[in-house]
CSV table of C-alpha atoms and ligand atoms in Angstrom, one decimal:
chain,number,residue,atom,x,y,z
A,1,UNK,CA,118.1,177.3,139.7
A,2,UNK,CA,120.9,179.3,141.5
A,3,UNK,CA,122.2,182.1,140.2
A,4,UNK,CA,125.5,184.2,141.4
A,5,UNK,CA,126.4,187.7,142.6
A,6,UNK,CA,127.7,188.5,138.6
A,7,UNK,CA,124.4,186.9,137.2
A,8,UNK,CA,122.0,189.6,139.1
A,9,UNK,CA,124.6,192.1,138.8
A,10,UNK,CA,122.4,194.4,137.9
A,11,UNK,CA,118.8,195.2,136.7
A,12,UNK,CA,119.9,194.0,133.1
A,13,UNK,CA,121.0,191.2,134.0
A,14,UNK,CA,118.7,190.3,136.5
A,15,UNK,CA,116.3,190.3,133.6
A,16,UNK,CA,118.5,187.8,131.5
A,17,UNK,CA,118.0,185.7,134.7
A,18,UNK,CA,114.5,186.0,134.3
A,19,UNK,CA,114.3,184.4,130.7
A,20,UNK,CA,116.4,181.4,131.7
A,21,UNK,CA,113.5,181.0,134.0
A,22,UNK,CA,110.9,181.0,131.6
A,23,UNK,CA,112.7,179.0,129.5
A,24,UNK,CA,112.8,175.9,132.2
A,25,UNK,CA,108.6,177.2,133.2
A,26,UNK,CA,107.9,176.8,129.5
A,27,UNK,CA,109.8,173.6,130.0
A,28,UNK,CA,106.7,172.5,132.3
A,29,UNK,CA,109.0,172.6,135.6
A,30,UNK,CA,107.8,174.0,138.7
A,31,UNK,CA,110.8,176.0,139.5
A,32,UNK,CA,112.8,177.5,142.7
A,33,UNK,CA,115.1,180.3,142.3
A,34,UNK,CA,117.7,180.8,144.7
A,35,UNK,CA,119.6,184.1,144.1
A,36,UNK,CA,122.7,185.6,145.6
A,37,UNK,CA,123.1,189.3,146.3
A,38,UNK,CA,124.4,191.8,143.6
A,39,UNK,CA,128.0,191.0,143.4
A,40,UNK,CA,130.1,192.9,145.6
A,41,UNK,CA,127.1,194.1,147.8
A,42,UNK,CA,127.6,191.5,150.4
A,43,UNK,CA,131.1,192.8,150.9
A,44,UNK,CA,130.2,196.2,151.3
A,45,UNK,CA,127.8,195.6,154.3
A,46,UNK,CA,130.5,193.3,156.2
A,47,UNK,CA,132.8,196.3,155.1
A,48,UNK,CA,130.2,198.1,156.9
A,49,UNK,CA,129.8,196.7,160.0
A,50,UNK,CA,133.0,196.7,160.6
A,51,UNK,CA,133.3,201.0,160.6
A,52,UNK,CA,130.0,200.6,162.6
A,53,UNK,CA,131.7,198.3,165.5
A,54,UNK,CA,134.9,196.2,164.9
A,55,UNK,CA,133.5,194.0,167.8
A,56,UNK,CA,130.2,193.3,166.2
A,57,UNK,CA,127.6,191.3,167.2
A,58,UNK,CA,127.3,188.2,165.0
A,59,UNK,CA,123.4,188.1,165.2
A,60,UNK,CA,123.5,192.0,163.8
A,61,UNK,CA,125.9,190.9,161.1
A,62,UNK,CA,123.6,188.6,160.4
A,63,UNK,CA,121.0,190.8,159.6
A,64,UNK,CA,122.7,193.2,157.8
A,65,UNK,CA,124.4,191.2,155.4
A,66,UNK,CA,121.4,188.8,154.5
A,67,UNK,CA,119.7,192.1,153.3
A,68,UNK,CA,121.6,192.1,149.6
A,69,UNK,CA,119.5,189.1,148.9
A,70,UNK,CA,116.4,190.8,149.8
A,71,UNK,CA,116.9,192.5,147.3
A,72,UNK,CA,117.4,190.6,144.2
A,73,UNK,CA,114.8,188.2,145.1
A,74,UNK,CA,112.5,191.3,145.1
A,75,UNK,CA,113.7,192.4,142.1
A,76,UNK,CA,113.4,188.8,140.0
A,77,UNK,CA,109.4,188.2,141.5
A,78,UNK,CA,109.1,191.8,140.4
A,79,UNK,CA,110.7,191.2,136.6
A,80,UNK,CA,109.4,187.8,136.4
A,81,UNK,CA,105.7,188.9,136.9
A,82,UNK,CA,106.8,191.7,134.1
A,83,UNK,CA,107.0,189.7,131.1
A,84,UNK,CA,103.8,186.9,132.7
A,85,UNK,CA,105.3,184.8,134.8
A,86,UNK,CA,103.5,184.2,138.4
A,87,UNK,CA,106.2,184.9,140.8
A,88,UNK,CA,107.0,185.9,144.5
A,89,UNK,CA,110.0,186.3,146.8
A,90,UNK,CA,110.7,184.3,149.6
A,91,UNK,CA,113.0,185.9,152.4
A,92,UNK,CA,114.8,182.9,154.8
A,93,UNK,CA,112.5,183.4,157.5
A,94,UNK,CA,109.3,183.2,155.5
A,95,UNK,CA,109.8,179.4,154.1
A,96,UNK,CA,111.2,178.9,156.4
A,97,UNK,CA,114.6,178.1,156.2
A,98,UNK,CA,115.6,177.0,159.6
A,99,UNK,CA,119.1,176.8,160.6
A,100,UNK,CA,121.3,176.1,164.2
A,101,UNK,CA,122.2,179.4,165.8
A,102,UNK,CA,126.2,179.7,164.7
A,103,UNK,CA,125.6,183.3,163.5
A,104,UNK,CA,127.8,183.5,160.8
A,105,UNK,CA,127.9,180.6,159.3
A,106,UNK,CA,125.0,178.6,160.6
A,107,UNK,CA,123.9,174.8,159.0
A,108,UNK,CA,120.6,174.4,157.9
A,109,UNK,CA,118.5,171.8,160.2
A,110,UNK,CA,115.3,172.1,158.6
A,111,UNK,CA,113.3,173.2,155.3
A,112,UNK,CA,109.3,172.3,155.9
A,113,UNK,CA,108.5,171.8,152.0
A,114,UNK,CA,104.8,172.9,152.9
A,115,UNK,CA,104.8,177.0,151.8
A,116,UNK,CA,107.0,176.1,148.4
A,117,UNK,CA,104.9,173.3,147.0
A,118,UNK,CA,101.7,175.7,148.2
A,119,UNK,CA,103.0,178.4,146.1
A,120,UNK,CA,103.9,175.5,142.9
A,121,UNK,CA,100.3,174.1,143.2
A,122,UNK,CA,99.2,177.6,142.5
A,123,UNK,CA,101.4,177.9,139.7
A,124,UNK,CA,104.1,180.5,141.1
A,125,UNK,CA,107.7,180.7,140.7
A,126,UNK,CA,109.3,181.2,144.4
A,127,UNK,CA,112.3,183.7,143.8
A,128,UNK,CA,114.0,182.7,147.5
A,129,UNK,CA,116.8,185.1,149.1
A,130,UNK,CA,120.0,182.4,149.2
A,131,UNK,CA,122.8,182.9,152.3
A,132,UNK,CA,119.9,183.7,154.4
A,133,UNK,CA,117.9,181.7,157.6
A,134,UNK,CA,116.3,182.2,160.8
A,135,UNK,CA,117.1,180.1,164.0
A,136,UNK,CA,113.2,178.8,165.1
A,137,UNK,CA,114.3,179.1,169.0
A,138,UNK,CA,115.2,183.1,168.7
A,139,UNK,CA,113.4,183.9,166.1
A,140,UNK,CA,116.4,185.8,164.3
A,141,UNK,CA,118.1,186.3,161.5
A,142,UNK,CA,120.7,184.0,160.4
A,143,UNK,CA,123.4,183.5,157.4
A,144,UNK,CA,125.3,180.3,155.9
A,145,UNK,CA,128.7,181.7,155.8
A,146,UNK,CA,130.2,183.3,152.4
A,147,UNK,CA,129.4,181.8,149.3
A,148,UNK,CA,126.5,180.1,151.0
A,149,UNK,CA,123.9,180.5,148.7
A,150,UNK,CA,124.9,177.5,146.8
A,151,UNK,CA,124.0,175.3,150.4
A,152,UNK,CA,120.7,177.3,150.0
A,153,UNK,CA,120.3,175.8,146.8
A,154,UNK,CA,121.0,172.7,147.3
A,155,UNK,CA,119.8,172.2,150.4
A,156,UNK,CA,115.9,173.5,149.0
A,157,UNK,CA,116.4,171.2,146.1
A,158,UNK,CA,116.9,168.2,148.0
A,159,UNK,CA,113.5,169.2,150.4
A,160,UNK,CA,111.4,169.8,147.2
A,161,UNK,CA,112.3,166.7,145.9
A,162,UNK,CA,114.0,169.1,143.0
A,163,UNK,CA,115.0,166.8,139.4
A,164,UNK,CA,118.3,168.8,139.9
A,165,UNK,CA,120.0,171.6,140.7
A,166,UNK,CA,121.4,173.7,138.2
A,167,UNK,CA,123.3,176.4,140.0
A,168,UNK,CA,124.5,179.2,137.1
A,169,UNK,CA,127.6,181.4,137.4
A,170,UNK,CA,130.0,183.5,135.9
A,171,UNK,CA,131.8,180.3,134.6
A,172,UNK,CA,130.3,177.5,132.0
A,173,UNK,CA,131.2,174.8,134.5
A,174,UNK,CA,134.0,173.4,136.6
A,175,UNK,CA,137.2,173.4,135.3
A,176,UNK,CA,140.9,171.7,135.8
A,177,UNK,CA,141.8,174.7,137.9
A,178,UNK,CA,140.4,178.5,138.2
A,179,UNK,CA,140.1,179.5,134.6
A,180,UNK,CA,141.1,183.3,135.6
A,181,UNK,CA,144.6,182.4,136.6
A,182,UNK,CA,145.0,179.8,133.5
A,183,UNK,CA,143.6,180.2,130.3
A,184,UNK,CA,144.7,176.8,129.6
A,185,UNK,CA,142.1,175.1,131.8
A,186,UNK,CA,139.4,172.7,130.6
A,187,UNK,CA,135.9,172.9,131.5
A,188,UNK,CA,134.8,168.7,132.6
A,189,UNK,CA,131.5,167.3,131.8
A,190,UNK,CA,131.7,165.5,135.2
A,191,UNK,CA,133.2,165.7,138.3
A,192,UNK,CA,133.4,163.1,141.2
A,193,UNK,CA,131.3,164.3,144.2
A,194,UNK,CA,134.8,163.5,146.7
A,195,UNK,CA,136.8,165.8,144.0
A,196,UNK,CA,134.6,168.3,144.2
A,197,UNK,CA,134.6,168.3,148.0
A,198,UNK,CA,138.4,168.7,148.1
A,199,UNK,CA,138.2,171.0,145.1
A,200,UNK,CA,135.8,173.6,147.1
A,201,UNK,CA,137.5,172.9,150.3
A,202,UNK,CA,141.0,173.6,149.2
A,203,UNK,CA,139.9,177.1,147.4
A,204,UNK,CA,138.1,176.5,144.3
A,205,UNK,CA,135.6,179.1,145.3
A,206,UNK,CA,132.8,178.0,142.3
A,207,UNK,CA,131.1,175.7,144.9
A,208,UNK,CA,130.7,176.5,148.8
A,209,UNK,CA,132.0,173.4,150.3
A,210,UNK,CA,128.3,172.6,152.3
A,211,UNK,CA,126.7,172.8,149.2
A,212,UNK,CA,129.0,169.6,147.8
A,213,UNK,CA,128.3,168.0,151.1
A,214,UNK,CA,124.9,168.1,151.4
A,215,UNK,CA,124.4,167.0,147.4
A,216,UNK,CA,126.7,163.9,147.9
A,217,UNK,CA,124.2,163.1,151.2
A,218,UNK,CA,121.1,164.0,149.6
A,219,UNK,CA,121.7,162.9,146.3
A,220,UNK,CA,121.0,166.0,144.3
A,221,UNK,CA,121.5,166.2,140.9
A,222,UNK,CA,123.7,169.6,140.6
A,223,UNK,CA,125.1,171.3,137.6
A,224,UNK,CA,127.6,173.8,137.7
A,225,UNK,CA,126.4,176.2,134.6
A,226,UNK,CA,126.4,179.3,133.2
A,227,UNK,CA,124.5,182.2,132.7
A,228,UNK,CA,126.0,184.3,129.9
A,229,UNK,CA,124.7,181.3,128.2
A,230,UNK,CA,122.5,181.8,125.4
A,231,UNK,CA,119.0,181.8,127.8
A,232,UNK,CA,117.6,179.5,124.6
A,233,UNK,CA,120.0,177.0,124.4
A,234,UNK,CA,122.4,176.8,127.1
A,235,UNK,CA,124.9,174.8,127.9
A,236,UNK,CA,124.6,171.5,130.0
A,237,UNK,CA,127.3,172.6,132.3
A,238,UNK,CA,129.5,170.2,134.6
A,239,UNK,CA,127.5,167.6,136.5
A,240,UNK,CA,128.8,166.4,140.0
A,241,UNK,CA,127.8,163.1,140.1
A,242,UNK,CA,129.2,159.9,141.8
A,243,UNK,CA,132.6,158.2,140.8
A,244,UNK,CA,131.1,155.2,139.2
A,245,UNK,CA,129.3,157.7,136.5
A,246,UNK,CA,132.4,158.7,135.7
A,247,UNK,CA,133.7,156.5,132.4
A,248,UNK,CA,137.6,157.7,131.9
A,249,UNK,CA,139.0,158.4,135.5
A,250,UNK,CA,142.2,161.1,135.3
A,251,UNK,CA,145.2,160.4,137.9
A,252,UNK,CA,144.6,164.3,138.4
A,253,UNK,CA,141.6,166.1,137.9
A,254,UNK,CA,142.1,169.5,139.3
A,255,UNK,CA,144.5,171.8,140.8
A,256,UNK,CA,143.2,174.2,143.5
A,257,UNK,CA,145.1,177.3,145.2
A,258,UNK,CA,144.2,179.1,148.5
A,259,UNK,CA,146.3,182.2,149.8
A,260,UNK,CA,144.2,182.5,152.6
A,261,UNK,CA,146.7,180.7,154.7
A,262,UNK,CA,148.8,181.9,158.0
A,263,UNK,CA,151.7,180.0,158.8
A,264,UNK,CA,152.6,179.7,162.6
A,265,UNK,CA,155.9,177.8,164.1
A,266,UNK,CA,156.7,177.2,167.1
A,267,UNK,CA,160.9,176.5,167.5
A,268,UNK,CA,162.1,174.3,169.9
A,269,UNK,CA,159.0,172.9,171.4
A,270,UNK,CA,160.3,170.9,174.5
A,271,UNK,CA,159.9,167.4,173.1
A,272,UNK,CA,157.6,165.2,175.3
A,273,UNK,CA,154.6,163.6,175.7
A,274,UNK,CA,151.1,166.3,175.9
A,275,UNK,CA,153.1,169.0,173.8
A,276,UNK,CA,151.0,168.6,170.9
A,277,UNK,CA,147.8,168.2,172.7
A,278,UNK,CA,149.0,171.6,174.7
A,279,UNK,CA,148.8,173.8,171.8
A,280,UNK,CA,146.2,171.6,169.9
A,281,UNK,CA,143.3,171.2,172.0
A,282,UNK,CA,143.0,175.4,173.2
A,283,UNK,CA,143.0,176.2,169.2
A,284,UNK,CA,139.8,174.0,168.9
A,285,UNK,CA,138.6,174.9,171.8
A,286,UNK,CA,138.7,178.4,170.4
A,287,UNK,CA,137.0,176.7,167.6
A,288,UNK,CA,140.1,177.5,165.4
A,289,UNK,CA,140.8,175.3,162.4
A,290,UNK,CA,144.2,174.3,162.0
A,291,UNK,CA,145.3,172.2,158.7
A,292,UNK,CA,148.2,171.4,157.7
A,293,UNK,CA,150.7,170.7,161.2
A,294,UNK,CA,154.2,169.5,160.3
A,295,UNK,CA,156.4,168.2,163.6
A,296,UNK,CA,159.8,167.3,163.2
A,297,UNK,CA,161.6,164.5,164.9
A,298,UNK,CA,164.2,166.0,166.8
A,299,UNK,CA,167.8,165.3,166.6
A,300,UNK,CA,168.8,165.4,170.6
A,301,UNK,CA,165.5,164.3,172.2
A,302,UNK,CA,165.1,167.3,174.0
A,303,UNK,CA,163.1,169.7,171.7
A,304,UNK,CA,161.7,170.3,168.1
A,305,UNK,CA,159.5,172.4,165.5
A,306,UNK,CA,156.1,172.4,165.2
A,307,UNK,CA,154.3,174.5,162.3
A,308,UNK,CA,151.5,174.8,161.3
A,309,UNK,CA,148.4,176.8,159.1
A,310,UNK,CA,145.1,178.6,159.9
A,311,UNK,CA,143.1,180.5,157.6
A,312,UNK,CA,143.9,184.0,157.4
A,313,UNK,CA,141.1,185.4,159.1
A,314,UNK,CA,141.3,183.1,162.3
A,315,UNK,CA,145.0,184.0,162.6
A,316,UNK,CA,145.0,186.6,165.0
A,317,UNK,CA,142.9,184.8,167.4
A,318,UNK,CA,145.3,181.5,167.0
A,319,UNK,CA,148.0,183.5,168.0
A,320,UNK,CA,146.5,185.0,171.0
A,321,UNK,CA,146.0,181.5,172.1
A,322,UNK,CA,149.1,180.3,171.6
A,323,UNK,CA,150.5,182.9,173.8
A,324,UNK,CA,148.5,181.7,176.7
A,325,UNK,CA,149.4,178.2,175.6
A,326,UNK,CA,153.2,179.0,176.1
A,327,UNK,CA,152.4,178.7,180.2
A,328,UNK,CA,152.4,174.4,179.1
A,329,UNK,CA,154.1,174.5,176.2
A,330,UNK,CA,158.2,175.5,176.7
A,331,UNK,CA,159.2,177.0,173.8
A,332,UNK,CA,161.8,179.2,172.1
A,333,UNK,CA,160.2,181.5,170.2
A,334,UNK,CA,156.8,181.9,167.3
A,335,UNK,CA,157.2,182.9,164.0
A,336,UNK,CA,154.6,184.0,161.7
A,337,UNK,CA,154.2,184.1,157.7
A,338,UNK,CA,151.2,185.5,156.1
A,339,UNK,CA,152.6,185.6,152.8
A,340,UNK,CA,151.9,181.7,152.0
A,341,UNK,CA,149.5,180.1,149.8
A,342,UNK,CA,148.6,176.8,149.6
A,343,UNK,CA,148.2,174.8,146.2
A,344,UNK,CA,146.7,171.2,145.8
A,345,UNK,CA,146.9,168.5,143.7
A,346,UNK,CA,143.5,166.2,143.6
A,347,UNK,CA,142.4,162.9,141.8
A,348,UNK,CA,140.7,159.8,143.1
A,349,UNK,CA,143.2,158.0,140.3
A,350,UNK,CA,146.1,159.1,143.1
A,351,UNK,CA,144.5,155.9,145.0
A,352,UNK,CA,146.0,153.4,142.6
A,353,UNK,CA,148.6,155.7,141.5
A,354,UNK,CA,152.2,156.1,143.1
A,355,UNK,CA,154.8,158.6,142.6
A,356,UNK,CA,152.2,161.6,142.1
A,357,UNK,CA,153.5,163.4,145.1
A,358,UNK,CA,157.6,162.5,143.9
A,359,UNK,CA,157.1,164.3,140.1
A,360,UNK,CA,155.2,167.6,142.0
A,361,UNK,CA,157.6,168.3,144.5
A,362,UNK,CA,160.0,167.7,141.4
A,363,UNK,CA,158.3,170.5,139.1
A,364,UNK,CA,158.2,172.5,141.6
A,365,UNK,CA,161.9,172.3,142.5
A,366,UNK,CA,162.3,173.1,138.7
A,367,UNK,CA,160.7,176.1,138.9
A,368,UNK,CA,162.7,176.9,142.3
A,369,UNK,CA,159.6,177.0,144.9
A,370,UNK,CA,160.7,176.1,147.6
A,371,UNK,CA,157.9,173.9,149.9
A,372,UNK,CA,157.4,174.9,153.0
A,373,UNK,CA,155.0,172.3,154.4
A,374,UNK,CA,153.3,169.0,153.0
A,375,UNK,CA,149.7,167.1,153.5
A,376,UNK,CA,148.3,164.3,151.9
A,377,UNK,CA,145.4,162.3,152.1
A,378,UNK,CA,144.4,159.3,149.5
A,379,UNK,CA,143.1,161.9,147.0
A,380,UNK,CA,144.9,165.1,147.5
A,381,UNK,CA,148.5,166.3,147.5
A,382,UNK,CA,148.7,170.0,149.4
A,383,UNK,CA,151.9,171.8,149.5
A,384,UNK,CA,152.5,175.1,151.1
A,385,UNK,CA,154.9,177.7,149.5
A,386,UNK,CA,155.8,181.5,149.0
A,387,UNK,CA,151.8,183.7,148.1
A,388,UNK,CA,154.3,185.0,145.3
A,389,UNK,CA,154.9,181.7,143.1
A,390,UNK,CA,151.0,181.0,143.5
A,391,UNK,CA,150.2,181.5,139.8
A,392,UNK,CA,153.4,180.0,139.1
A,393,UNK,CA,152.8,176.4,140.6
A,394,UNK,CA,149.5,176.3,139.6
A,395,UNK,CA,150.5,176.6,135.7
A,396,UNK,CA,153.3,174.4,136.8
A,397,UNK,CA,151.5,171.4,137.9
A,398,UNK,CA,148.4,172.0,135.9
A,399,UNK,CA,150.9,171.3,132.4
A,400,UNK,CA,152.6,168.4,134.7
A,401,UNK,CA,149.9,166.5,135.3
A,402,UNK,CA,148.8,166.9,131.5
A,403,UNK,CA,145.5,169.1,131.8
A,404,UNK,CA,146.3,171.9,129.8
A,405,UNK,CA,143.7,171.8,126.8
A,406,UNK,CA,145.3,171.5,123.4
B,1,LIG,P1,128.9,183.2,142.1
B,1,LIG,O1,128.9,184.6,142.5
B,1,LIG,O2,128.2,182.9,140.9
B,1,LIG,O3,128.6,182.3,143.3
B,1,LIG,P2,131.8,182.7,142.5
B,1,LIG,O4,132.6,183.9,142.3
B,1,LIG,O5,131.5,182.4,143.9
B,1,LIG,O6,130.4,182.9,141.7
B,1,LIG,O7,132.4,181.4,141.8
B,1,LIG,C1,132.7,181.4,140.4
B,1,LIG,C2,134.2,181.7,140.3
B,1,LIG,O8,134.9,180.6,140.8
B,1,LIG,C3,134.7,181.7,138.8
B,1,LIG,O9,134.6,183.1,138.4
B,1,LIG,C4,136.1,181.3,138.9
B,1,LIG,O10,137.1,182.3,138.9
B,1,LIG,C5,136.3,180.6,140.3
B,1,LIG,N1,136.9,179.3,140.2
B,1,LIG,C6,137.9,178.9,141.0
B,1,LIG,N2,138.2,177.6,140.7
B,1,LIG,C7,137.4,177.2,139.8
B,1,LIG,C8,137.3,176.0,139.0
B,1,LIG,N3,138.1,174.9,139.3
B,1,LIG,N4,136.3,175.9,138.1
B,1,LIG,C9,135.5,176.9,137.8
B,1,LIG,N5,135.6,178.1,138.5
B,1,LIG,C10,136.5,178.3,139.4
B,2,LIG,N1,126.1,187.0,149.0
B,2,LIG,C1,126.7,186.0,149.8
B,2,LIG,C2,128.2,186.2,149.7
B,2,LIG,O1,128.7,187.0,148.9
B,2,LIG,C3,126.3,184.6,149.5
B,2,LIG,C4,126.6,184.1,148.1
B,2,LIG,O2,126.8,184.9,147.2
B,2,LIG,O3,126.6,182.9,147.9
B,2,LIG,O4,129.0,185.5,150.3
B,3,LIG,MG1,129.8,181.7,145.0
């Protein structure tokens, strides 16, 4: 069981937490917990080290921000052992949870199973810190990257051998699109693990992408559930299972949005062979990720445009490399746009589908938005337009594509 920064908000609910554990102990289950800071806490000690030094050190970040899940963990053993239920806490390092040494947003390598199952056989709920690991060679401190206590879940499911993973929110489930920006949206018994990979990776924040990943490879049974649930008779949630255990199959599942999204363009690009390898190769060198890259073909042979996004955060850094890229790479001037969001279109029907693509850039052209750049892949439409029509499009397409419940 997972539960969200909203869910252990607070003492209070930190206790309604601990009866959906004893409903699943009474149940018969040995039972993990994986719990996520108090919500907003993580982002007031990255807000923190930031005043401290603007230049941190990622291994210091580290462990400041994996202390919010200290916390909680703490507190559940504590309220769990209140109302007789054998409990403790588990910090990252202390399972262990061992991870590769990207501070920031490390992977997890390794979860020996050995400490957990001791503490089952004995009868005792393990109330683990999420986000949170240690690298084995240093010895430090290390976190999964925001949202990341989802992977933790999953990823401690799938070493216990865990019936599933049920990982409870502020939501009942997943829905056709964020169910904050419209109302309209339908919660789905089941999602497609590949949708739910796009979903997450193109800004449905519900699920950290890593977690999707490492259910699809390990198999975990996950359920995306809430807890403002009744703690006696919950909901079942959405289940993210494979396509085949899915019966009726949409064209369109979901729409997602992201406004973290930096536009760069570079105008006339001398147009040769190496000029897209020039500018390229030093952004992922600089471990930068660039997504959606639109090059046009240009009219007199000599030059062109090239454009393309980064996410928001990495956007400074992209353009410092550019501007020592512009010693191989002849061009006229850079332009920038942070104001941009990118909204997505996603379905697995899209592979036996044509003409999804033609009626959303034609609802969007209704609504005059005007589309800056385009990506597909087999499953996904992504268009990039104006941060200002973001709510807009996403009710646009979301009644297009006939998901808007009744
Ligand atoms: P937690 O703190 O429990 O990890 P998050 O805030 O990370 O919760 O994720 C839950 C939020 O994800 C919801 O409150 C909702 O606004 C947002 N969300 C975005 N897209 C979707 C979607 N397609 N389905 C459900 N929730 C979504
Ligand atoms: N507390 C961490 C964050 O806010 C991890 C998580 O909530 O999943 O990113
Ligand atoms: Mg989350």
């Amino acid at each position: 069981m997972k539960f969200g920064g909203t869910s252990v908000a607070n003492v209070e609910r930190i206790k309604n937490v601990a009866q959906h554990v004893k409903r699943e102990v009474a149940a018969g289950y040995d039972v993990a917990v994986v719990v996520s800071a108090m919500s907003g806490k993580t982002n007031e000690l990255v807000a923190w080290c930031n005043e401290a030094s603007p230049l941190y050190d990622q291994r210091e970040y580290d462990t400041i921000v994996a202390s919010g899940e200290q916390v909680t963990s703490g507190l559940l053993a504590l309220t769990l052992s209140s109302i007789g239920i054998k409990a403790r806490s588990w910090q990252g390092w202390q399972v262990p949870i061992e991870t590769s040494a990207a501070h920031g947003s490390a992977r997890i390598s390794a979860i020996p199973s050995k400490n957990l199952d001791d503490g089952f056989a004995a009868g005792e709920v393990a109330v683990i810190s999420g986000f949170q690991g240690i690298e084995p060679l240093s010895g430090r401190i290390t976190t999964l990257g925001r949202g990341g206590s989802d992977t933790s879940a999953v990823a401690i499911a799938g070493a216990i051998g865990a019936e599933r993973c049920d990982i409870y929110t502020d939501v009942d489930g997943v829905y056709t699109t964020d169910p904050r920006i419209v109302p309209k949206a339908q919660r789905m018994d089941r999602i497609a693990f590949e949708e739910m990979l796009e979903m997450a990776s193109l800004g449905a924040k519900v699920l950290q992408v890593r977690s999707v990943e490492l259910a699809m490879v390990h198999k975990v049974k996950t359920y995306v559930r809430s807890s403002f649930d009744d703690p006696e008779n919950p909901n079942p949630g959405t289940l993210i299972c494979d396509e085949e255990d899915i019966m009726e199959q949409q064209v369109v599942t979901g729409i997602a949005y992201s406004k973290d999204e930096a536009q760069i363009t570079l105008r006339d690009v001398a147009d040769r062979p190496g000029v897209a390898a020039a500018i390229f190769v030093p952004l992922a060198d600089a471990n930068i990720n660039v997504d959606m890259i639109v090059q046009n073909i240009s009219a007199d042979g000599a030059s062109t445009d090239i454009t393309f996004t980064v996410p928001q955060a990495e956007f400074q850094r992209a353009k410092d490399v550019i501007e020592k890229a512009r010693k191989d790479v002849v061009c006229d001037n850079v332009e920038t746009n942070m104001d941009v969001s990118k909204i997505s279109v996603i379905g697995i029907g899209m592979r036996s589908h044509a003409g999804v693509a033609a009626t959303c850039f034609q609802a969007l052209a209704g609504r005059g938005i005007n589309i800056r750049a385009i990506t597909t892949s087999e499953i996904k439409i992504s268009v990039l337009i104006d941060a200002a029509y973001t709510e807009l499009a996403v009710r646009t397409l979301h009644t297009l594509y006939g998901l808007d419940k009744a």
